[in-house]
Structures are given as C-alpha cells and as structure tokens.
Amino acid sequence: MLNRVSSYNKYSALLIKATYKNYFILAPKPVFILLRALLLLCAFQVGAQESLKSRGLNMQQRDGQQRNGQQKYGSIVRFEINKKIEFSDGFSVVLVSFTHKKPYKNGPTKATAYLLVSLLGVSEKISLSIRGTQGEGEMKMSYDRLKWHDYNFYLKNFTYNDSVEVLVEKN
C-alpha cells in the first residue's frame, strides 16, 4: 500500500506515496508513522468491503443472513448448543452435546463436540474434537477436520458447554 519515495534528512521528514489513491505526503517521522497506520487501516477496511462485494454480500445482508438462520458455505458458522442452523440446500446442523477426557498431569487432553447433521431425511451424529496437553497453552492445541458426504467441517474455535465455530464447505 505505502511506498517510501524519498527521505529528507535535513527536516527529518519523509515523502510517502499511498498507492491506493496516489497521494503524496510530506510529513515528520512521527506523523508519518501515524499516517501510515491510518492508511493501512483504511486500505484493510476497503479490502474487506470489496471482498464481501465480490461474494455478492454487504455487511447488512451478511448479518441478516446469520440472524435468519440461513448460512452460506465457505463461511465460519457459530453453532450454539441445541440451536438448529440451516443452509440453503436443506442441509442442517445442530450442536447436541460435549464430552471431555479426564487428563492426567501433563498428559493429553481431548474435548469433543457432537453435531447432528441432516440432509434429505438422513441424519447422522458426527464429532469434532480439540486436542492438547494439560498445562500447555494454545500453541499445542490441534483442531479436528471431518468430511461427511459432500461437506467438509473444519473446527476453528471451541468453547466447552457453550458453542463451537466451524468452517463448513460443500464440494
């Protein structure tokens, strides 16, 4: 986004070029740092909006879609316990329950979320787990991924006895 075009040591100022809109700015170094941060933040926001537009959604449509229960494939979906989430093709998922393995000191841990998936009258219980080592931080955690028929599930976040966040994709 930003290219330093040249620097002026005499005034401790920098001439910068923001390639997004081709602005040229002459500013002291502390101001340059703030301007650079603001321009990068603006570019990130514009990029996020353009990404949503390229998928045919704006922020209001996306939020309304999540409130109505209709979800799109390829997005991270938050499943709360006993709340049914439906997709446009009749595929639905309900988070049913959680279990965990009682860990030994410095031993492996495992917590599992059970989901009831349904498509055209066919239902099956699947499980997604998070694994780690007791006493270790998030760096040692691993998250499950699972394929069920034409659907892929990637566990992204796990809050025991509350919810899970899963990336759901359709092949």
Short mmCIF file of N, CA and C in Angstrom, two decimals:
data_model
loop_
_atom_site.label_atom_id
_atom_site.label_comp_id
_atom_site.label_asym_id
_atom_site.label_seq_id
_atom_site.Cartn_x
_atom_site.Cartn_y
_atom_site.Cartn_z
N MET A 1 0.80 -1.19 0.00
CA MET A 1 0.00 0.00 0.00
C MET A 1 0.86 1.27 0.00
N LEU A 2 1.84 1.34 0.89
CA LEU A 2 2.65 2.54 1.01
C LEU A 2 4.05 2.30 0.48
N ASN A 3 4.55 3.24 -0.28
CA ASN A 3 5.92 3.18 -0.77
C ASN A 3 6.63 4.45 -0.33
N ARG A 4 7.80 4.29 0.25
CA ARG A 4 8.58 5.48 0.59
C ARG A 4 9.26 5.92 -0.69
N VAL A 5 8.96 7.13 -1.15
CA VAL A 5 9.52 7.62 -2.40
C VAL A 5 10.91 8.19 -2.15
N SER A 6 11.06 9.03 -1.15
CA SER A 6 12.38 9.57 -0.81
C SER A 6 12.33 10.08 0.62
N SER A 7 13.51 10.34 1.20
CA SER A 7 13.54 10.88 2.56
C SER A 7 14.39 12.13 2.58
N TYR A 8 14.05 13.05 3.46
CA TYR A 8 14.76 14.31 3.61
C TYR A 8 15.33 14.36 5.02
N ASN A 9 16.65 14.14 5.14
CA ASN A 9 17.29 14.13 6.45
C ASN A 9 17.33 15.51 7.09
N LYS A 10 17.40 16.56 6.28
CA LYS A 10 17.52 17.92 6.79
C LYS A 10 16.35 18.27 7.71
N TYR A 11 15.15 17.86 7.36
CA TYR A 11 13.97 18.18 8.15
C TYR A 11 13.41 16.96 8.87
N SER A 12 14.11 15.84 8.79
CA SER A 12 13.64 14.58 9.37
C SER A 12 12.21 14.31 8.94
N ALA A 13 11.97 14.46 7.66
CA ALA A 13 10.63 14.24 7.12
C ALA A 13 10.71 13.20 6.02
N LEU A 14 9.58 12.63 5.71
CA LEU A 14 9.51 11.60 4.68
C LEU A 14 8.45 11.97 3.66
N LEU A 15 8.75 11.72 2.42
CA LEU A 15 7.76 11.86 1.37
C LEU A 15 7.26 10.45 1.08
N ILE A 16 5.99 10.24 1.25
CA ILE A 16 5.44 8.89 1.05
C ILE A 16 4.39 8.92 -0.04
N LYS A 17 4.18 7.77 -0.62
CA LYS A 17 3.15 7.62 -1.64
C LYS A 17 2.25 6.48 -1.21
N ALA A 18 0.97 6.76 -1.09
CA ALA A 18 -0.01 5.72 -0.82
C ALA A 18 -0.53 5.26 -2.17
N THR A 19 -0.23 4.05 -2.56
CA THR A 19 -0.56 3.58 -3.91
C THR A 19 -2.05 3.39 -4.12
N TYR A 20 -2.84 3.34 -3.04
CA TYR A 20 -4.27 3.11 -3.22
C TYR A 20 -4.94 4.26 -3.97
N LYS A 21 -4.64 5.50 -3.56
CA LYS A 21 -5.23 6.65 -4.23
C LYS A 21 -4.19 7.61 -4.80
N ASN A 22 -2.90 7.20 -4.79
CA ASN A 22 -1.80 8.02 -5.31
C ASN A 22 -1.68 9.38 -4.63
N TYR A 23 -1.70 9.38 -3.31
CA TYR A 23 -1.47 10.60 -2.54
C TYR A 23 0.02 10.72 -2.24
N PHE A 24 0.52 11.96 -2.27
CA PHE A 24 1.89 12.23 -1.85
C PHE A 24 1.83 13.09 -0.59
N ILE A 25 2.59 12.72 0.41
CA ILE A 25 2.54 13.41 1.69
C ILE A 25 3.96 13.70 2.15
N LEU A 26 4.22 14.94 2.59
CA LEU A 26 5.49 15.31 3.21
C LEU A 26 5.20 15.50 4.69
N ALA A 27 5.80 14.66 5.54
CA ALA A 27 5.45 14.71 6.96
C ALA A 27 6.66 14.35 7.82
N PRO A 28 6.72 14.89 9.06
CA PRO A 28 7.76 14.46 10.00
C PRO A 28 7.59 12.98 10.33
N LYS A 29 8.65 12.34 10.79
CA LYS A 29 8.61 10.90 11.03
C LYS A 29 7.49 10.44 11.96
N PRO A 30 7.24 11.09 13.13
CA PRO A 30 6.14 10.61 13.99
C PRO A 30 4.78 10.69 13.30
N VAL A 31 4.58 11.77 12.54
CA VAL A 31 3.32 11.91 11.80
C VAL A 31 3.25 10.86 10.70
N PHE A 32 4.39 10.60 10.07
CA PHE A 32 4.45 9.58 9.03
C PHE A 32 3.98 8.22 9.56
N ILE A 33 4.43 7.87 10.75
CA ILE A 33 4.06 6.58 11.34
C ILE A 33 2.56 6.51 11.57
N LEU A 34 1.97 7.60 12.10
CA LEU A 34 0.52 7.63 12.32
C LEU A 34 -0.25 7.58 11.00
N LEU A 35 0.21 8.37 10.02
CA LEU A 35 -0.46 8.36 8.72
C LEU A 35 -0.40 6.99 8.07
N ARG A 36 0.75 6.36 8.17
CA ARG A 36 0.90 5.03 7.58
C ARG A 36 -0.07 4.05 8.22
N ALA A 37 -0.18 4.09 9.55
CA ALA A 37 -1.11 3.19 10.25
C ALA A 37 -2.54 3.46 9.82
N LEU A 38 -2.93 4.74 9.72
CA LEU A 38 -4.30 5.08 9.31
C LEU A 38 -4.58 4.64 7.87
N LEU A 39 -3.63 4.88 6.97
CA LEU A 39 -3.83 4.47 5.58
C LEU A 39 -3.93 2.95 5.45
N LEU A 40 -3.10 2.23 6.20
CA LEU A 40 -3.19 0.77 6.16
C LEU A 40 -4.52 0.28 6.70
N LEU A 41 -5.01 0.92 7.78
CA LEU A 41 -6.30 0.54 8.34
C LEU A 41 -7.42 0.81 7.35
N CYS A 42 -7.38 1.97 6.69
CA CYS A 42 -8.39 2.29 5.68
C CYS A 42 -8.34 1.30 4.52
N ALA A 43 -7.14 0.97 4.08
CA ALA A 43 -7.00 0.01 2.98
C ALA A 43 -7.53 -1.35 3.38
N PHE A 44 -7.30 -1.75 4.64
CA PHE A 44 -7.82 -3.03 5.12
C PHE A 44 -9.34 -3.03 5.11
N GLN A 45 -9.95 -1.92 5.58
CA GLN A 45 -11.42 -1.83 5.60
C GLN A 45 -11.98 -1.88 4.18
N VAL A 46 -11.35 -1.15 3.26
CA VAL A 46 -11.80 -1.15 1.87
C VAL A 46 -11.65 -2.55 1.29
N GLY A 47 -10.54 -3.22 1.59
CA GLY A 47 -10.34 -4.59 1.10
C GLY A 47 -11.38 -5.54 1.62
N ALA A 48 -11.77 -5.38 2.90
CA ALA A 48 -12.80 -6.25 3.47
C ALA A 48 -14.14 -6.01 2.79
N GLN A 49 -14.49 -4.73 2.54
CA GLN A 49 -15.74 -4.42 1.86
C GLN A 49 -15.74 -4.97 0.43
N GLU A 50 -14.60 -4.82 -0.28
CA GLU A 50 -14.51 -5.33 -1.65
C GLU A 50 -14.61 -6.84 -1.68
N SER A 51 -14.07 -7.50 -0.66
CA SER A 51 -14.16 -8.95 -0.58
C SER A 51 -15.62 -9.38 -0.42
N LEU A 52 -16.36 -8.68 0.43
CA LEU A 52 -17.77 -9.00 0.60
C LEU A 52 -18.55 -8.72 -0.68
N LYS A 53 -18.22 -7.60 -1.35
CA LYS A 53 -18.92 -7.27 -2.59
C LYS A 53 -18.65 -8.33 -3.65
N SER A 54 -17.42 -8.84 -3.70
CA SER A 54 -17.09 -9.85 -4.70
C SER A 54 -17.87 -11.13 -4.46
N ARG A 55 -18.28 -11.38 -3.23
CA ARG A 55 -19.11 -12.54 -2.93
C ARG A 55 -20.59 -12.21 -3.05
N GLY A 56 -20.91 -10.95 -3.40
CA GLY A 56 -22.30 -10.57 -3.57
C GLY A 56 -23.00 -10.22 -2.28
N LEU A 57 -22.27 -9.91 -1.23
CA LEU A 57 -22.87 -9.59 0.06
C LEU A 57 -22.34 -8.27 0.57
N ASN A 58 -23.18 -7.51 1.24
CA ASN A 58 -22.68 -6.40 2.01
C ASN A 58 -22.86 -6.76 3.48
N MET A 59 -22.37 -5.92 4.37
CA MET A 59 -22.39 -6.25 5.80
C MET A 59 -23.81 -6.48 6.32
N GLN A 60 -24.77 -5.66 5.88
CA GLN A 60 -26.14 -5.81 6.36
C GLN A 60 -26.75 -7.13 5.88
N GLN A 61 -26.50 -7.50 4.64
CA GLN A 61 -27.02 -8.76 4.14
C GLN A 61 -26.42 -9.93 4.89
N ARG A 62 -25.10 -9.87 5.16
CA ARG A 62 -24.44 -10.96 5.86
C ARG A 62 -24.99 -11.11 7.27
N ASP A 63 -25.17 -9.97 7.98
CA ASP A 63 -25.70 -10.03 9.34
C ASP A 63 -27.14 -10.53 9.33
N GLY A 64 -27.94 -10.06 8.36
CA GLY A 64 -29.32 -10.51 8.27
C GLY A 64 -29.41 -12.00 7.96
N GLN A 65 -28.51 -12.47 7.15
CA GLN A 65 -28.48 -13.89 6.81
C GLN A 65 -28.21 -14.73 8.04
N GLN A 66 -27.28 -14.30 8.89
CA GLN A 66 -26.96 -15.06 10.09
C GLN A 66 -28.13 -15.02 11.07
N ARG A 67 -28.84 -13.89 11.16
CA ARG A 67 -29.99 -13.80 12.06
C ARG A 67 -31.13 -14.70 11.60
N ASN A 68 -31.32 -14.82 10.29
CA ASN A 68 -32.41 -15.65 9.76
C ASN A 68 -32.10 -17.13 9.81
N GLY A 69 -30.90 -17.51 10.14
CA GLY A 69 -30.54 -18.92 10.23
C GLY A 69 -30.03 -19.51 8.93
N GLN A 70 -30.17 -18.80 7.82
CA GLN A 70 -29.65 -19.29 6.55
C GLN A 70 -28.16 -18.97 6.48
N GLN A 71 -27.36 -19.97 6.22
CA GLN A 71 -25.91 -19.80 6.18
C GLN A 71 -25.39 -20.10 4.78
N LYS A 72 -24.26 -19.51 4.45
CA LYS A 72 -23.59 -19.76 3.18
C LYS A 72 -22.42 -20.70 3.42
N TYR A 73 -22.14 -21.54 2.44
CA TYR A 73 -20.98 -22.42 2.53
C TYR A 73 -19.71 -21.59 2.36
N GLY A 74 -18.64 -22.05 3.01
CA GLY A 74 -17.37 -21.35 2.93
C GLY A 74 -17.21 -20.28 3.98
N SER A 75 -18.16 -20.18 4.91
CA SER A 75 -18.04 -19.20 5.99
C SER A 75 -17.95 -19.93 7.33
N ILE A 76 -17.39 -19.25 8.32
CA ILE A 76 -17.30 -19.83 9.66
C ILE A 76 -18.65 -19.62 10.35
N VAL A 77 -19.21 -20.72 10.83
CA VAL A 77 -20.53 -20.69 11.46
C VAL A 77 -20.38 -21.01 12.94
N ARG A 78 -21.07 -20.24 13.77
CA ARG A 78 -21.06 -20.49 15.22
C ARG A 78 -22.27 -21.34 15.56
N PHE A 79 -22.01 -22.53 16.06
CA PHE A 79 -23.07 -23.44 16.48
C PHE A 79 -23.21 -23.36 17.99
N GLU A 80 -24.41 -23.00 18.46
CA GLU A 80 -24.69 -22.98 19.89
C GLU A 80 -25.48 -24.23 20.23
N ILE A 81 -25.37 -24.67 21.47
CA ILE A 81 -25.98 -25.93 21.86
C ILE A 81 -27.50 -25.90 21.66
N ASN A 82 -28.02 -26.94 21.02
CA ASN A 82 -29.44 -27.15 20.73
C ASN A 82 -30.09 -26.10 19.84
N LYS A 83 -29.30 -25.36 19.05
CA LYS A 83 -29.86 -24.40 18.09
C LYS A 83 -29.56 -24.90 16.68
N LYS A 84 -30.62 -25.07 15.90
CA LYS A 84 -30.51 -25.61 14.55
C LYS A 84 -30.06 -24.52 13.58
N ILE A 85 -29.07 -24.84 12.77
CA ILE A 85 -28.58 -23.94 11.72
C ILE A 85 -28.88 -24.62 10.39
N GLU A 86 -29.56 -23.88 9.50
CA GLU A 86 -29.93 -24.43 8.20
C GLU A 86 -29.16 -23.73 7.08
N PHE A 87 -28.86 -24.50 6.06
CA PHE A 87 -28.21 -23.98 4.87
C PHE A 87 -29.23 -23.97 3.74
N SER A 88 -28.90 -23.31 2.64
CA SER A 88 -29.86 -23.07 1.57
C SER A 88 -30.35 -24.34 0.87
N ASP A 89 -29.57 -25.41 0.88
CA ASP A 89 -29.97 -26.62 0.16
C ASP A 89 -30.65 -27.66 1.05
N GLY A 90 -31.12 -27.26 2.23
CA GLY A 90 -31.81 -28.19 3.11
C GLY A 90 -30.90 -28.89 4.10
N PHE A 91 -29.61 -28.68 4.01
CA PHE A 91 -28.65 -29.25 4.94
C PHE A 91 -28.78 -28.50 6.27
N SER A 92 -28.83 -29.24 7.38
CA SER A 92 -28.94 -28.59 8.69
C SER A 92 -28.01 -29.26 9.70
N VAL A 93 -27.62 -28.47 10.70
CA VAL A 93 -26.69 -28.93 11.73
C VAL A 93 -27.18 -28.44 13.08
N VAL A 94 -27.12 -29.33 14.09
CA VAL A 94 -27.46 -28.97 15.47
C VAL A 94 -26.32 -29.43 16.36
N LEU A 95 -25.82 -28.54 17.22
CA LEU A 95 -24.83 -28.93 18.22
C LEU A 95 -25.59 -29.60 19.36
N VAL A 96 -25.30 -30.89 19.60
CA VAL A 96 -26.07 -31.69 20.55
C VAL A 96 -25.45 -31.71 21.94
N SER A 97 -24.16 -32.02 22.03
CA SER A 97 -23.55 -32.18 23.36
C SER A 97 -22.04 -32.06 23.29
N PHE A 98 -21.43 -32.07 24.48
CA PHE A 98 -19.98 -32.02 24.63
C PHE A 98 -19.53 -33.14 25.55
N THR A 99 -18.32 -33.63 25.36
CA THR A 99 -17.68 -34.54 26.31
C THR A 99 -16.21 -34.16 26.40
N HIS A 100 -15.55 -34.66 27.44
CA HIS A 100 -14.11 -34.43 27.55
C HIS A 100 -13.45 -35.63 28.21
N LYS A 101 -12.19 -35.76 27.95
CA LYS A 101 -11.38 -36.83 28.52
C LYS A 101 -10.74 -36.28 29.79
N LYS A 102 -10.77 -37.06 30.86
CA LYS A 102 -10.12 -36.62 32.09
C LYS A 102 -8.61 -36.76 31.91
N PRO A 103 -7.88 -35.63 31.93
CA PRO A 103 -6.44 -35.71 31.66
C PRO A 103 -5.62 -36.06 32.90
N TYR A 104 -4.52 -36.72 32.66
CA TYR A 104 -3.52 -36.94 33.71
C TYR A 104 -2.57 -35.75 33.70
N LYS A 105 -1.81 -35.59 34.77
CA LYS A 105 -0.87 -34.47 34.87
C LYS A 105 0.10 -34.52 33.69
N ASN A 106 0.17 -33.41 32.97
CA ASN A 106 1.00 -33.25 31.76
C ASN A 106 0.65 -34.28 30.68
N GLY A 107 -0.54 -34.83 30.74
CA GLY A 107 -0.98 -35.81 29.75
C GLY A 107 -1.84 -35.17 28.67
N PRO A 108 -2.26 -35.96 27.70
CA PRO A 108 -3.07 -35.42 26.61
C PRO A 108 -4.48 -35.06 27.07
N THR A 109 -5.04 -34.03 26.44
CA THR A 109 -6.42 -33.63 26.71
C THR A 109 -7.22 -33.78 25.42
N LYS A 110 -8.52 -33.94 25.58
CA LYS A 110 -9.40 -34.02 24.43
C LYS A 110 -10.80 -33.60 24.86
N ALA A 111 -11.36 -32.64 24.14
CA ALA A 111 -12.75 -32.24 24.34
C ALA A 111 -13.44 -32.41 22.99
N THR A 112 -14.66 -32.91 23.03
CA THR A 112 -15.37 -33.25 21.80
C THR A 112 -16.74 -32.60 21.78
N ALA A 113 -17.11 -32.07 20.61
CA ALA A 113 -18.45 -31.55 20.37
C ALA A 113 -19.15 -32.51 19.42
N TYR A 114 -20.39 -32.86 19.74
CA TYR A 114 -21.18 -33.76 18.89
C TYR A 114 -22.23 -32.95 18.15
N LEU A 115 -22.24 -33.12 16.83
CA LEU A 115 -23.16 -32.41 15.95
C LEU A 115 -24.08 -33.41 15.27
N LEU A 116 -25.35 -33.06 15.17
CA LEU A 116 -26.31 -33.87 14.43
C LEU A 116 -26.49 -33.20 13.07
N VAL A 117 -26.04 -33.87 12.01
CA VAL A 117 -26.15 -33.32 10.66
C VAL A 117 -27.26 -34.05 9.92
N SER A 118 -28.05 -33.28 9.15
CA SER A 118 -29.19 -33.86 8.43
C SER A 118 -29.25 -33.33 7.01
N LEU A 119 -29.55 -34.24 6.09
CA LEU A 119 -29.72 -33.87 4.69
C LEU A 119 -30.73 -34.82 4.07
N LEU A 120 -31.83 -34.26 3.58
CA LEU A 120 -32.88 -35.03 2.89
C LEU A 120 -33.34 -36.24 3.70
N GLY A 121 -33.61 -36.04 4.96
CA GLY A 121 -34.11 -37.11 5.82
C GLY A 121 -33.06 -38.03 6.39
N VAL A 122 -31.82 -37.90 5.97
CA VAL A 122 -30.74 -38.73 6.50
C VAL A 122 -30.02 -37.93 7.59
N SER A 123 -29.98 -38.48 8.80
CA SER A 123 -29.31 -37.81 9.92
C SER A 123 -28.20 -38.68 10.46
N GLU A 124 -27.15 -38.04 10.92
CA GLU A 124 -26.03 -38.76 11.49
C GLU A 124 -25.35 -37.88 12.52
N LYS A 125 -24.85 -38.50 13.58
CA LYS A 125 -24.13 -37.77 14.61
C LYS A 125 -22.64 -37.82 14.28
N ILE A 126 -22.02 -36.65 14.20
CA ILE A 126 -20.58 -36.56 13.94
C ILE A 126 -19.91 -35.87 15.12
N SER A 127 -18.60 -36.01 15.22
CA SER A 127 -17.88 -35.38 16.33
C SER A 127 -16.68 -34.61 15.82
N LEU A 128 -16.43 -33.47 16.45
CA LEU A 128 -15.25 -32.65 16.19
C LEU A 128 -14.56 -32.42 17.52
N SER A 129 -13.24 -32.63 17.56
CA SER A 129 -12.50 -32.56 18.83
C SER A 129 -11.37 -31.56 18.78
N ILE A 130 -11.01 -31.10 19.96
CA ILE A 130 -9.82 -30.29 20.15
C ILE A 130 -8.90 -31.08 21.07
N ARG A 131 -7.62 -31.14 20.71
CA ARG A 131 -6.66 -31.92 21.49
C ARG A 131 -5.52 -31.03 21.94
N GLY A 132 -4.92 -31.39 23.06
CA GLY A 132 -3.80 -30.62 23.58
C GLY A 132 -3.08 -31.40 24.66
N THR A 133 -2.26 -30.69 25.42
CA THR A 133 -1.54 -31.27 26.54
C THR A 133 -1.85 -30.44 27.77
N GLN A 134 -2.23 -31.08 28.87
CA GLN A 134 -2.57 -30.34 30.08
C GLN A 134 -1.37 -29.53 30.53
N GLY A 135 -1.64 -28.28 30.90
CA GLY A 135 -0.58 -27.40 31.35
C GLY A 135 0.06 -26.61 30.23
N GLU A 136 -0.22 -26.95 28.99
CA GLU A 136 0.33 -26.24 27.84
C GLU A 136 -0.68 -25.20 27.37
N GLY A 137 -0.19 -24.15 26.72
CA GLY A 137 -1.05 -23.10 26.21
C GLY A 137 -1.65 -23.47 24.87
N GLU A 138 -2.24 -22.49 24.22
CA GLU A 138 -2.90 -22.69 22.93
C GLU A 138 -1.95 -23.16 21.83
N MET A 139 -0.66 -22.95 22.00
CA MET A 139 0.29 -23.31 20.96
C MET A 139 0.30 -24.81 20.68
N LYS A 140 -0.10 -25.62 21.65
CA LYS A 140 -0.06 -27.07 21.49
C LYS A 140 -1.41 -27.66 21.08
N MET A 141 -2.42 -26.81 20.87
CA MET A 141 -3.75 -27.31 20.54
C MET A 141 -3.84 -27.71 19.07
N SER A 142 -4.64 -28.75 18.82
CA SER A 142 -4.93 -29.12 17.44
C SER A 142 -6.44 -29.28 17.30
N TYR A 143 -6.97 -28.87 16.15
CA TYR A 143 -8.40 -28.87 15.90
C TYR A 143 -8.72 -29.89 14.80
N ASP A 144 -9.85 -30.57 14.97
CA ASP A 144 -10.27 -31.60 14.02
C ASP A 144 -10.79 -31.01 12.72
N ARG A 145 -10.75 -31.85 11.70
CA ARG A 145 -11.44 -31.61 10.43
C ARG A 145 -12.11 -32.92 10.05
N LEU A 146 -13.23 -32.84 9.34
CA LEU A 146 -14.02 -34.02 9.06
C LEU A 146 -14.73 -33.85 7.73
N LYS A 147 -14.87 -34.95 7.00
CA LYS A 147 -15.64 -34.96 5.76
C LYS A 147 -16.87 -35.84 5.98
N TRP A 148 -18.05 -35.31 5.62
CA TRP A 148 -19.29 -36.07 5.68
C TRP A 148 -20.01 -35.86 4.36
N HIS A 149 -20.16 -36.93 3.58
CA HIS A 149 -20.72 -36.88 2.23
C HIS A 149 -20.00 -35.80 1.42
N ASP A 150 -20.71 -34.77 0.96
CA ASP A 150 -20.08 -33.71 0.16
C ASP A 150 -19.70 -32.49 0.99
N TYR A 151 -19.68 -32.63 2.29
CA TYR A 151 -19.45 -31.49 3.18
C TYR A 151 -18.16 -31.67 3.97
N ASN A 152 -17.42 -30.58 4.11
CA ASN A 152 -16.19 -30.58 4.90
C ASN A 152 -16.39 -29.67 6.10
N PHE A 153 -15.96 -30.14 7.26
CA PHE A 153 -16.07 -29.38 8.51
C PHE A 153 -14.66 -29.17 9.06
N TYR A 154 -14.33 -27.91 9.36
CA TYR A 154 -13.04 -27.56 9.95
C TYR A 154 -13.31 -26.82 11.26
N LEU A 155 -12.97 -27.45 12.38
CA LEU A 155 -13.18 -26.83 13.69
C LEU A 155 -12.22 -25.65 13.83
N LYS A 156 -12.76 -24.47 14.15
CA LYS A 156 -11.94 -23.26 14.26
C LYS A 156 -11.85 -22.73 15.69
N ASN A 157 -12.91 -22.89 16.47
CA ASN A 157 -12.91 -22.41 17.85
C ASN A 157 -13.82 -23.31 18.68
N PHE A 158 -13.47 -23.48 19.94
CA PHE A 158 -14.16 -24.43 20.80
C PHE A 158 -14.36 -23.80 22.17
N THR A 159 -15.61 -23.61 22.58
CA THR A 159 -15.94 -23.11 23.91
C THR A 159 -16.78 -24.19 24.58
N TYR A 160 -16.17 -24.89 25.52
CA TYR A 160 -16.80 -26.07 26.12
C TYR A 160 -18.14 -25.72 26.76
N ASN A 161 -19.14 -26.58 26.53
CA ASN A 161 -20.52 -26.45 27.03
C ASN A 161 -21.22 -25.18 26.57
N ASP A 162 -20.74 -24.55 25.51
CA ASP A 162 -21.38 -23.34 25.01
C ASP A 162 -21.55 -23.38 23.50
N SER A 163 -20.43 -23.37 22.78
CA SER A 163 -20.52 -23.28 21.32
C SER A 163 -19.23 -23.75 20.66
N VAL A 164 -19.32 -23.95 19.36
CA VAL A 164 -18.15 -24.22 18.53
C VAL A 164 -18.29 -23.37 17.27
N GLU A 165 -17.14 -23.00 16.71
CA GLU A 165 -17.13 -22.29 15.43
C GLU A 165 -16.48 -23.22 14.41
N VAL A 166 -17.19 -23.42 13.31
CA VAL A 166 -16.78 -24.40 12.31
C VAL A 166 -16.86 -23.77 10.92
N LEU A 167 -15.83 -23.99 10.13
CA LEU A 167 -15.87 -23.62 8.72
C LEU A 167 -16.54 -24.77 7.98
N VAL A 168 -17.66 -24.48 7.32
CA VAL A 168 -18.41 -25.51 6.60
C VAL A 168 -18.28 -25.25 5.10
N GLU A 169 -17.79 -26.25 4.37
CA GLU A 169 -17.64 -26.14 2.93
C GLU A 169 -18.38 -27.29 2.24
N LYS A 170 -18.86 -27.01 1.05
CA LYS A 170 -19.53 -28.04 0.25
C LYS A 170 -18.71 -28.28 -1.00
N ASN A 171 -18.44 -29.56 -1.31
CA ASN A 171 -17.67 -29.91 -2.52
C ASN A 171 -18.52 -29.78 -3.75
#
